[in-house]
Short mmCIF file of C-alpha atoms and ligand atoms in Angstrom, two decimals:
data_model
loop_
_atom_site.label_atom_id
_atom_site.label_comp_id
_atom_site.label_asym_id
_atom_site.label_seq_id
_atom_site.Cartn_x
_atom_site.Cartn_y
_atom_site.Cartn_z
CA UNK A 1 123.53 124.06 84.08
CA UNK A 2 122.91 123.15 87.93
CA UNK A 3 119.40 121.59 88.85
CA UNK A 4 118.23 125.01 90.05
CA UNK A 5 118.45 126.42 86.79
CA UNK A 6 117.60 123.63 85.22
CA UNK A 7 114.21 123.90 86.80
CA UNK A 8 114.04 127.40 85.65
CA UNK A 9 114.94 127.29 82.29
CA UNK A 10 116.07 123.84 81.38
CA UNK A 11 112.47 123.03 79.31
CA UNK A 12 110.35 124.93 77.31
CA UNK A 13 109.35 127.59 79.76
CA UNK A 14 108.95 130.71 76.80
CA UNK A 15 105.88 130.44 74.29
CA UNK A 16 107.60 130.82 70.71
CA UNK A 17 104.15 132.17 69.73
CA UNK A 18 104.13 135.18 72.37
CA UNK A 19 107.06 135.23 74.66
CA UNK A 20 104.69 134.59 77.12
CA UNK A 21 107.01 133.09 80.29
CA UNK A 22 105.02 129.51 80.48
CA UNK A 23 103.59 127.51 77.75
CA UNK A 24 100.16 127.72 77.45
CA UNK A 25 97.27 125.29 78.57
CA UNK A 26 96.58 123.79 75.04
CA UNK A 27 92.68 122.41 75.59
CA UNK A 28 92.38 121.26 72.42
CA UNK A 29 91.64 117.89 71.16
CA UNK A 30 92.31 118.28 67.18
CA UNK A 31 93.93 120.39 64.42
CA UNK A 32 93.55 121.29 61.46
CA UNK A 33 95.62 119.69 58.64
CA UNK A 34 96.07 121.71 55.47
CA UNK A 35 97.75 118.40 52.80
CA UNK A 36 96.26 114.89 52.34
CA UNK A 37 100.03 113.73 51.70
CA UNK A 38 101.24 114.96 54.88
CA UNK A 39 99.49 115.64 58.62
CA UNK A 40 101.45 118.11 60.53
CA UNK A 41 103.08 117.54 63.78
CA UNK A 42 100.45 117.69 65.36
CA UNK A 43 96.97 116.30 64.87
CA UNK A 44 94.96 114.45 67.70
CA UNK A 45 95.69 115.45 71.68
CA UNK A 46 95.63 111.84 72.83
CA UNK A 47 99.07 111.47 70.88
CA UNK A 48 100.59 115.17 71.16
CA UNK A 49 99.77 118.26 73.08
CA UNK A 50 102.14 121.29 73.49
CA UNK A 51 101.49 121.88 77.27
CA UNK A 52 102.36 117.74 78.09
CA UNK A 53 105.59 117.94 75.61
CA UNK A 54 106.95 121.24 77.71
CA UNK A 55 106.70 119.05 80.73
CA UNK A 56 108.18 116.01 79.05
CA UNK A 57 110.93 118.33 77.84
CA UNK A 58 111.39 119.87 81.40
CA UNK A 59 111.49 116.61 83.42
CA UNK A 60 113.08 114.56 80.78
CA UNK A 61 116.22 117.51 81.17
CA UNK A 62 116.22 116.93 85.27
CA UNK A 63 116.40 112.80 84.60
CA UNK A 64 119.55 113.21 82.24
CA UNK A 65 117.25 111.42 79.41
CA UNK A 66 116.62 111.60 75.98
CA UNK A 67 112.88 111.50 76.58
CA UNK A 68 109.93 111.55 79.29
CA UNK A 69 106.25 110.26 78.24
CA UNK A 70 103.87 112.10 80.89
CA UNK A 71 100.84 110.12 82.14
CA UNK A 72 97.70 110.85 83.72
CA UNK A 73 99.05 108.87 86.99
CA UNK A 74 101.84 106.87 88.57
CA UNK A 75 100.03 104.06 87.52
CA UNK A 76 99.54 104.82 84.10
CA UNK A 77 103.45 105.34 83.80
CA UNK A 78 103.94 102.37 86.02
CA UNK A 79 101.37 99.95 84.09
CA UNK A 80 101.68 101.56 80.40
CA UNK A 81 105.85 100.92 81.02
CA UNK A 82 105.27 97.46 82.10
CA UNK A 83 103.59 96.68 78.74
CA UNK A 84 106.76 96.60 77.17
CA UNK A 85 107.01 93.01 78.87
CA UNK A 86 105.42 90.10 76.56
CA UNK A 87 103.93 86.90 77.53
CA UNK A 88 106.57 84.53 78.87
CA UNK A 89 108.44 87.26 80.96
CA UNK A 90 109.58 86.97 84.17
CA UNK A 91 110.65 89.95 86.24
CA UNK A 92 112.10 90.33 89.44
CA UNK A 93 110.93 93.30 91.78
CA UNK A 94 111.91 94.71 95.42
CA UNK A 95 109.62 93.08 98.01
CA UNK A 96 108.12 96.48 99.67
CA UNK A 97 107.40 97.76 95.98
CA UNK A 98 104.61 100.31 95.78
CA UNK A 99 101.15 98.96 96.70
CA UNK A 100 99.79 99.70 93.65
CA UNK A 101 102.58 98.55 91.51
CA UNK A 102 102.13 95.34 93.63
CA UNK A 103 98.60 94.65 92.77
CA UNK A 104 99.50 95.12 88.98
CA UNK A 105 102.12 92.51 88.40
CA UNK A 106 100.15 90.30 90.97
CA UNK A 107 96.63 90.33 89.59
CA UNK A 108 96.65 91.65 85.98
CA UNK A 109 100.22 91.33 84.33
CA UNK A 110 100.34 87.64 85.91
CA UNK A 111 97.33 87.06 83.84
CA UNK A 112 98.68 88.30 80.95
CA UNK A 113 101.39 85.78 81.51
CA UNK A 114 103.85 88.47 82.59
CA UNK A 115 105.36 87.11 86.25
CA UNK A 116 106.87 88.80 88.50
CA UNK A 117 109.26 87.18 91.81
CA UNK A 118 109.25 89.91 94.73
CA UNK A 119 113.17 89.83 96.66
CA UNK A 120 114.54 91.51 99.61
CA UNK A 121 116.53 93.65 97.10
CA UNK A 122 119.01 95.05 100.15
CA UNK A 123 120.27 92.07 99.35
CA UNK A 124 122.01 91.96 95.69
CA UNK A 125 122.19 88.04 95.98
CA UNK A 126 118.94 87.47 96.88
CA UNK A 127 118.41 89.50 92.86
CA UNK A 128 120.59 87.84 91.29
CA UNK A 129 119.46 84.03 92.58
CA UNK A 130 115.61 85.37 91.42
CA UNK A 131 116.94 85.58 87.69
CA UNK A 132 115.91 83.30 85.07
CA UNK A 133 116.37 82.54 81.23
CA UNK A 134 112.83 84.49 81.04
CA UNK A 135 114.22 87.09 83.49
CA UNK A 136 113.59 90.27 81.48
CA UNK A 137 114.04 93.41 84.50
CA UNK A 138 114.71 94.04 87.82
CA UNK A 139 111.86 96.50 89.37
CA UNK A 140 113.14 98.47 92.31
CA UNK A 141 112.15 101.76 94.50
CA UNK A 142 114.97 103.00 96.44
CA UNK A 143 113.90 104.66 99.29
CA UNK A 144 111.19 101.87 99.94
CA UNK A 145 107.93 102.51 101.33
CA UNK A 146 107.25 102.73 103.88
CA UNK A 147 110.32 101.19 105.49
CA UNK A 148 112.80 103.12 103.92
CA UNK A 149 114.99 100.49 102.88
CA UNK A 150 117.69 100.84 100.34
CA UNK A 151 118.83 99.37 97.13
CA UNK A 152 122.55 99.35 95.52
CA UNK A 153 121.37 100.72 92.30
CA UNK A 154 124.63 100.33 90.97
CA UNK A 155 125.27 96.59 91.72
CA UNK A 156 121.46 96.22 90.59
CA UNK A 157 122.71 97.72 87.15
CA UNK A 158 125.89 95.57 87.32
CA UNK A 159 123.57 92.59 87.75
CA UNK A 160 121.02 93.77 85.15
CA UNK A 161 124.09 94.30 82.22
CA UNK A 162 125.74 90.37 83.08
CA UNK A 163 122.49 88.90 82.50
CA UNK A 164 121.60 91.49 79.20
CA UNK A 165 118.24 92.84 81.21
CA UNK A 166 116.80 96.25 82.50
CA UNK A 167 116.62 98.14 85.42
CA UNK A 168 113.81 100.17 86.00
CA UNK A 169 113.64 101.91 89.15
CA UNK A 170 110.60 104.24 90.60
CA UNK A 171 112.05 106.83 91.71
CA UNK A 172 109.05 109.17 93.33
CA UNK A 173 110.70 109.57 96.93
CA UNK A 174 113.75 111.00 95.83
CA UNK A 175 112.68 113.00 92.34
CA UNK A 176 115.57 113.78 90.04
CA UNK A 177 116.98 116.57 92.45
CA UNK A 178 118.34 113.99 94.51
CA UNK A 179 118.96 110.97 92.97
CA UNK A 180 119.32 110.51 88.70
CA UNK A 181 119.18 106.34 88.37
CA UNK A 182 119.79 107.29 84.50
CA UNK A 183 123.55 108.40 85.41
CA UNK A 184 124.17 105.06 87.76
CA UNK A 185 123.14 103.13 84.82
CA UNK A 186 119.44 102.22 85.38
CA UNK A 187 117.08 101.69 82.11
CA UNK A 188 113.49 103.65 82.98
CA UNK A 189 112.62 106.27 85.73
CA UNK A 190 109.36 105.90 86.80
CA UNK A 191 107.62 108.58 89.15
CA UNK A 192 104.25 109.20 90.39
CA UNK A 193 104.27 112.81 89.73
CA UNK A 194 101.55 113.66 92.05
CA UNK A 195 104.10 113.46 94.99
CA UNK A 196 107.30 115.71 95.73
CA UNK A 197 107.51 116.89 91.40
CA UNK A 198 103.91 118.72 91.49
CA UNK A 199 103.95 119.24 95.00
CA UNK A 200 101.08 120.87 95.74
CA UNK A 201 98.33 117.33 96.70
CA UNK A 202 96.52 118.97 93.60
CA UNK A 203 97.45 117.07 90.58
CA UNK A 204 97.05 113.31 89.59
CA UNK A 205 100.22 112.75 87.50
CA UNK A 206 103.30 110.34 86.71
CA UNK A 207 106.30 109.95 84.41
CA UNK A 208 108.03 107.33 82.45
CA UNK A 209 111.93 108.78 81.64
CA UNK A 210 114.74 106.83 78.82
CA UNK A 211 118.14 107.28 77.64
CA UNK A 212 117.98 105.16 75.21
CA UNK A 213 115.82 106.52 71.95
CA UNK A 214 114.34 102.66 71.02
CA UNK A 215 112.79 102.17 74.18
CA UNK A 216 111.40 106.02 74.55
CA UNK A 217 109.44 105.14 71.21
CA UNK A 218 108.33 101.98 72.84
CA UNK A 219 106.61 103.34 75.72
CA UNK A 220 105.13 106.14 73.56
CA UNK A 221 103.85 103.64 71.02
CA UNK A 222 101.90 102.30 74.22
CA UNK A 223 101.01 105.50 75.67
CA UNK A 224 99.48 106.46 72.45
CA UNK A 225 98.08 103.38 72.13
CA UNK A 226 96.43 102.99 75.19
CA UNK A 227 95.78 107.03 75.74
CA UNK A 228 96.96 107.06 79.18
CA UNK A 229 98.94 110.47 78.34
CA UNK A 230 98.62 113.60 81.18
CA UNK A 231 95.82 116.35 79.92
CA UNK A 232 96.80 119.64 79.07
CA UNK A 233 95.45 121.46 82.69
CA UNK A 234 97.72 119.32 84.71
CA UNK A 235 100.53 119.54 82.77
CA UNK A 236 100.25 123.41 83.22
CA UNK A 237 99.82 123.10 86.96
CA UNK A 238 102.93 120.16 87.53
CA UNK A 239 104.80 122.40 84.85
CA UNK A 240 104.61 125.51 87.41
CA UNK A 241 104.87 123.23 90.70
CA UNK A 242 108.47 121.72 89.52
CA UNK A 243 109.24 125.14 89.15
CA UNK A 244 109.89 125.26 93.09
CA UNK A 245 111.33 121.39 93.47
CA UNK A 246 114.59 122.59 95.17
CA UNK A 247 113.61 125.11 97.35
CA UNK A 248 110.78 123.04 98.37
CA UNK A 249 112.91 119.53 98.66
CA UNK A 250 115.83 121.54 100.51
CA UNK A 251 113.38 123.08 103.23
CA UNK A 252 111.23 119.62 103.97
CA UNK A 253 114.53 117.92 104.20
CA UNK A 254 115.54 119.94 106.96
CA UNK A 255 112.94 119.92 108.81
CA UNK A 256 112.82 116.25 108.14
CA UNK A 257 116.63 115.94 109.55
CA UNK A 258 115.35 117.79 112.40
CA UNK A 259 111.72 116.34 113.71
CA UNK A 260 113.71 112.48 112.89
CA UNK A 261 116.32 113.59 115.37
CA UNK A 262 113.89 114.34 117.62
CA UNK A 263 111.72 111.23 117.49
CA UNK A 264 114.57 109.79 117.58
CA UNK A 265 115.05 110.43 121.46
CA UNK A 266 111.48 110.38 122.36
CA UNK A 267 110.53 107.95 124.87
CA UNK A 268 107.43 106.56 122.86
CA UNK A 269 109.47 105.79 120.15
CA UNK A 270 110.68 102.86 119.31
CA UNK A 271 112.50 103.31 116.26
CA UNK A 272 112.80 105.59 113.60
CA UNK A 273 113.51 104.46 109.71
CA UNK A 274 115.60 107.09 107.10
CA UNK A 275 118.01 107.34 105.66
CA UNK A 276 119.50 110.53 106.70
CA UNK A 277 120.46 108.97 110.44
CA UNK A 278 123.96 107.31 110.50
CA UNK A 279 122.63 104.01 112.53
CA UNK A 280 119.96 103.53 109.09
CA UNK A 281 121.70 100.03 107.32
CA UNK A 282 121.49 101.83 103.79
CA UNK A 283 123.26 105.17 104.76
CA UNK A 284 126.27 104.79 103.28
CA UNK A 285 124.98 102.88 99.68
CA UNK A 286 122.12 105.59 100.24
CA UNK A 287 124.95 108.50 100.50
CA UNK A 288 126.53 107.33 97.60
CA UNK A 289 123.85 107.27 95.09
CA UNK A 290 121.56 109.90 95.94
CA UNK A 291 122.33 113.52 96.98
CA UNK A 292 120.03 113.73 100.50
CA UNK A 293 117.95 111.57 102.45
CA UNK A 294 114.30 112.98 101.19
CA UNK A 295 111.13 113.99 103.34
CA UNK A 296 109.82 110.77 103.83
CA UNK A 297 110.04 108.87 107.06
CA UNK A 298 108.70 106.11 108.84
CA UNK A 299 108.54 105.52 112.61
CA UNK A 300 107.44 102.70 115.43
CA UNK A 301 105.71 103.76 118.77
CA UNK A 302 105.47 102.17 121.62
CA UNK A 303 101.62 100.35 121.42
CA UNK A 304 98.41 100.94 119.17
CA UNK A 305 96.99 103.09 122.14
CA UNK A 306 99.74 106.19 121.41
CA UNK A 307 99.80 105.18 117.32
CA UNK A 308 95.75 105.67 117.48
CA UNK A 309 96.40 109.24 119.74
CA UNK A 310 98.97 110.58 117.10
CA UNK A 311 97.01 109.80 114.21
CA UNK A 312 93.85 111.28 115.60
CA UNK A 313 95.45 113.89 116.96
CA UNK A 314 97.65 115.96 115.26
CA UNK A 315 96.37 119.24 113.88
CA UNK A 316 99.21 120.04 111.94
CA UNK A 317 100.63 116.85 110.23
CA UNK A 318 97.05 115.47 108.15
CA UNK A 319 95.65 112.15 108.30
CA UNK A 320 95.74 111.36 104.69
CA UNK A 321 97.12 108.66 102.18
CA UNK A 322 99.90 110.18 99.65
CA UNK A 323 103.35 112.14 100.57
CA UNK A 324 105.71 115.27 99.06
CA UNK A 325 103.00 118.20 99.34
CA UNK A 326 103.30 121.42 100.82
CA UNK A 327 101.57 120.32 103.98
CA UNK A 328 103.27 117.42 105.86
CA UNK A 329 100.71 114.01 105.56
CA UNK A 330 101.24 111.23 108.53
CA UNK A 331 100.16 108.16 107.28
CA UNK A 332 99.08 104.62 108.43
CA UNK A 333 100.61 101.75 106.35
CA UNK A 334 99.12 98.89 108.45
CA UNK A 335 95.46 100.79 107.24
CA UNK A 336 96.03 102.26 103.80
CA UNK A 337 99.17 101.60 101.39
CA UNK A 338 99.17 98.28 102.27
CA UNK A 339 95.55 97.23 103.90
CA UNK A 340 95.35 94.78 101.23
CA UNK A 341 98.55 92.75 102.47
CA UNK A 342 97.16 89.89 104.38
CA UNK A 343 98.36 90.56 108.09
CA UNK A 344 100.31 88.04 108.52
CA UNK A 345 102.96 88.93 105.49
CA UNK A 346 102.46 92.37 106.38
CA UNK A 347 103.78 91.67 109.59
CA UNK A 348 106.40 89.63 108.26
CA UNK A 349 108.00 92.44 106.16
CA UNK A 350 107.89 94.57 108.98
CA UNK A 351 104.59 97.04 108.61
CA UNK A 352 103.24 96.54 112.18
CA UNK A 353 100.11 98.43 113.76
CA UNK A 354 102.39 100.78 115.42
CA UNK A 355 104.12 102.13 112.10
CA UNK A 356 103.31 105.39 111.18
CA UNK A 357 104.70 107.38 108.16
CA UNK A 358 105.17 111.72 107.70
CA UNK A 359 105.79 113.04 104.75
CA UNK A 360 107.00 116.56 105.76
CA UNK A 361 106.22 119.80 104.20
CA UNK A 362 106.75 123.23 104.77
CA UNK A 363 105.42 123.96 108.00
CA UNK A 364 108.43 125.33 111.09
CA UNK A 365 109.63 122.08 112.04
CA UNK A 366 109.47 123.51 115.40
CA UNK A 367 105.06 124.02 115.15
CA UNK A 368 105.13 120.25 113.63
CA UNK A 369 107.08 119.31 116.88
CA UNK A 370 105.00 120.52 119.42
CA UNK A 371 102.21 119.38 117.45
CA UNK A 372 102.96 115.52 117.48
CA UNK A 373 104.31 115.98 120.86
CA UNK A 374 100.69 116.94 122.02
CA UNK A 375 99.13 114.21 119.57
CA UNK A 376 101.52 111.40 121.36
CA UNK A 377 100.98 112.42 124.97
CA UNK A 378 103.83 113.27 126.96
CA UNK A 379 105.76 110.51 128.84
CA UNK A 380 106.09 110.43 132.51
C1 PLP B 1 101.92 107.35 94.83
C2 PLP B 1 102.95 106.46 94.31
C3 PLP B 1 102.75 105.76 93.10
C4 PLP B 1 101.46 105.83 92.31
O1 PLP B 1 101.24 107.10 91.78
P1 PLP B 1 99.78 107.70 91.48
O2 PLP B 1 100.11 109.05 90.94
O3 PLP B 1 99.03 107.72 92.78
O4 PLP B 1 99.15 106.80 90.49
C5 PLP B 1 103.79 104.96 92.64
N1 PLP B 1 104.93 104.84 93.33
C6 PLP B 1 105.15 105.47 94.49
C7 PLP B 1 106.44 105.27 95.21
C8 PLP B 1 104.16 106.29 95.03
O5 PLP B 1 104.38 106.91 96.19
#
C-alpha cells in the first residue's frame, strides 16, 4: 500500500464491535476481569486503551515499525524515550535540537547523571569526534529548527552501527509522509504529534516509533510506568486529523515552494533558509533522504524595525509559538523557542533578532503573499 492509503486504511480504522468507520473514544479507566488466574487484555487505561492502540497501530504502519507508544506530548515521548539511558551515559545530540528537548538533557537528565555533548551534526566528523566509551546515541532532528539545517541520517546510522549505539532522530518537521528514518537505518522516531500529524493546533500529542520488538517493550515498560500515555479524546481527534496528512502536507508544501521563492527576491530579505531552494547547503543530502522539503521555513530581514512590522502585522499568518496547523503560524525564535538561550550563544548559532519562522497552512499562497507584503512595508 502507498502512504495515501495507508492513512486510510493502514490502522484500525473499522470497530470489530459495530463496523462503525473509526474506533471509538474509549473513556474508560478500568474493566472488569471475570478469573483471578488470568486479567484480560485489558485492565487499567493508564497501560491500554483501544482508542490510543488504533493510533499506535496507524502511525506505527506510516513509520515502517513494529510498534508506536503514543504520549500525552512531544515531551513525554521525548523525555519517557530518553529514560532508556542509565546513569553513566553519554549521548551526543545536534546543536539546534528542540528547545524543549534541550532543557531536558541540560537540566534534568544531566542530574540524573545522563550527559549529553550538543555538535554541529551537518558535520558527520564533528559526531563522530563527540563519541565516547559511555557514548550510548546520537540525538538528531533533521530539518532543524529553526534554521533548517540538515543531517546525513544515513552516515549518522553508519556512525551509530561502528561504534554499536542508536540513532534516534525527531522527526516532527517532516512526519512519516516525507521522510521514514526507520528505512535509512535510524533506531527511534520521535514526533511531537501536535504539529503537521494532528494538524489541526487542537491536540497536545507525541509519538515514540521502533523496529526492533526489545526496545518497543522498553519504552512501554516506561510509559506505563511513568503514565505519560495519550488519553482516549485525543487519540480520537489525532486519529481523524492523520486522516488528511497528505493532502494537507502536499498543499502547504506548495504554497511553501511558492511564498519561499518569493521572499526569496524581496528586497527586505536577507536570506531565506529551506530546504526546498537549490542554493540551501543540505539540498541534495536533504533530497536524498526525505521525499519534499516540508512547510517549515525560516527567514532574515533586513533590521528589527521591519521584523517587529511583520510580526505585528500580518493578519493572515498568526503570531503564535508551534508549526504544521491548518492556519500558517509566523514565529519569533529570538523571543519564544529559544528565549531561554543566553544571547550571546543564540547569536552564535545563528538565531538573530531579525529571524522569523512560518509554518504554512492552507490558506492561497497568493492571500498569505499580499498579506506579509503589507505586514513588511513595501520597499522604495
Ligand atoms: C513542538 C515540538 C516538540 C515538542 O512537542 P510538544 O507536543 O509541544 O510537547 C518536539 N520537537 C519538535 C521538533 C517540535 O516542534
Amino acid at each position: 500500500m502507498n502512504i495515501a492509503t495507508k492513512l486510510i486504511h493502514g490502522g484500525a480504522n473499522i470497530d470489530p464491535q459495530t463496523g462503525a468507520l473509526g474506533v471509538p473514544i474509549y473513556q474508560i479507566s478500568t474493566y472488569r476481569q471475570t478469573s483471578v488466574d488470568h486479567f484480560g487484555k485489558y485492565d487499567y487505561a493508564r497501560g491500554d486503551n483501544p482508542t490510543r492502540e488504533a493510533l499506535e497501530e496507524t502511525i506505527a504502519t506510516l513509520e515502517g515499525g513494529t510498534r508506536c507508544l503514543a504520549f500525552s506530548s512531544g515531551m513525554a515521548a521525548i523525555s519517557t524515550t530518553l529514560m532508556i539511558f542509565s546513569p553513566g551515559d553519554h549521548l551526543v545530540v545536534c546543536d539546534d535540537v528542540y528547545g524543549g528537548a534541550y532543557r531536558v538533557l541540560s537540566t534534568i537528565f544531566t542530574r540524573m547523571g545522563i550527559s549529553s555533548t550538543f555538535v554541529d551534526a551537518t558535520d558527520l566528523t564533528a559526531i563522530e569526534s563527540a563519541i565516547g566509551p559511555e557514548t550510548k546515541g546520537i540525538y538528531l532532528e533533521t530539518p532543524s529548527n529553526p534554521l533548517l539545517k540538515i543531517t546525513d541520517l544515513r552516515g549518522a546510522v553508519d556512525i551509530a552501527r561502528r561504534h554499536g549505539i542508536i540513532t534516534l532522530v525527531d522527526n516532527t518537521f517532516m512526519t512519516p509522509y516525507l521522510q521514514r528514518p526507520l528505512e535509512l537505518g535510524c533506531d527511534i522516531v520521535l514526533h511531537s504529534g501536535t504539529k503537521f500529524i494532528n494538524g489541526h493546533s487542537d491536540v497536545i500529542c507525541g509519538f515514540a516509533v521502533v523496529k526492533d520488538t526489545e526496545l518497543g517493550k522498553r519504552i512501554r515498560y516506561i510509559q506505563n510506568a511513568f503514565g505519560t500515555g495519550l488519553g482516549p479524546q485525543d487519540s480520537f481527534l489525532t486519529l481523524r486529523g492523520v486522516k488528511t496528512l497528505k493532502v494537507r502536507m502536499d498543499q502547504s508544501q506548495l504554497n511553501s515552494m511558492k511564498i519561499a521563492a518569493w521572499l526569496r527576491s524581496h528586497g527586505r530579505v536577507t536570506a531565506v533558509h529551506y530546504p526546498g531552494l537549490a542554493e540551501h547547503p543540505g539540498y541534495a543530502i536533504h533530497a536524498g533522504q526525505a521525499d519534499g522539503p516540508g512547510a517549515v521555513f525560516s527567514f532574515e530581514l533586513d533590521s528589527f524595525e521591519t521584523t517587529k512590522r511583520l510580526l505585528e502585522g500580518s493578519h493572515l499568518a498568526v503570531f503564535a509559538v508551534s508549526l504544521g496547523g491548518v492556519e500558517s503560524i509566523l514565529s519569533y525564535p529570538a523571543r519564544m523557542s529559544h528565549a531561554s538561550v543566553p544571547a550571546e550563544e543564540r547569536l552564535r548559532k545563528g538565531i538573530t533578532d531579525t529571524l522569523v519562522r512560518l509554518s504554512v497552512g492552507l490558506e492561497d499562497p497568493d492571500d498569505l503573499i499580499a498579506d506579509l507584503e503589507q505586514a513588511m512595508g513595501r520597499t522604495a
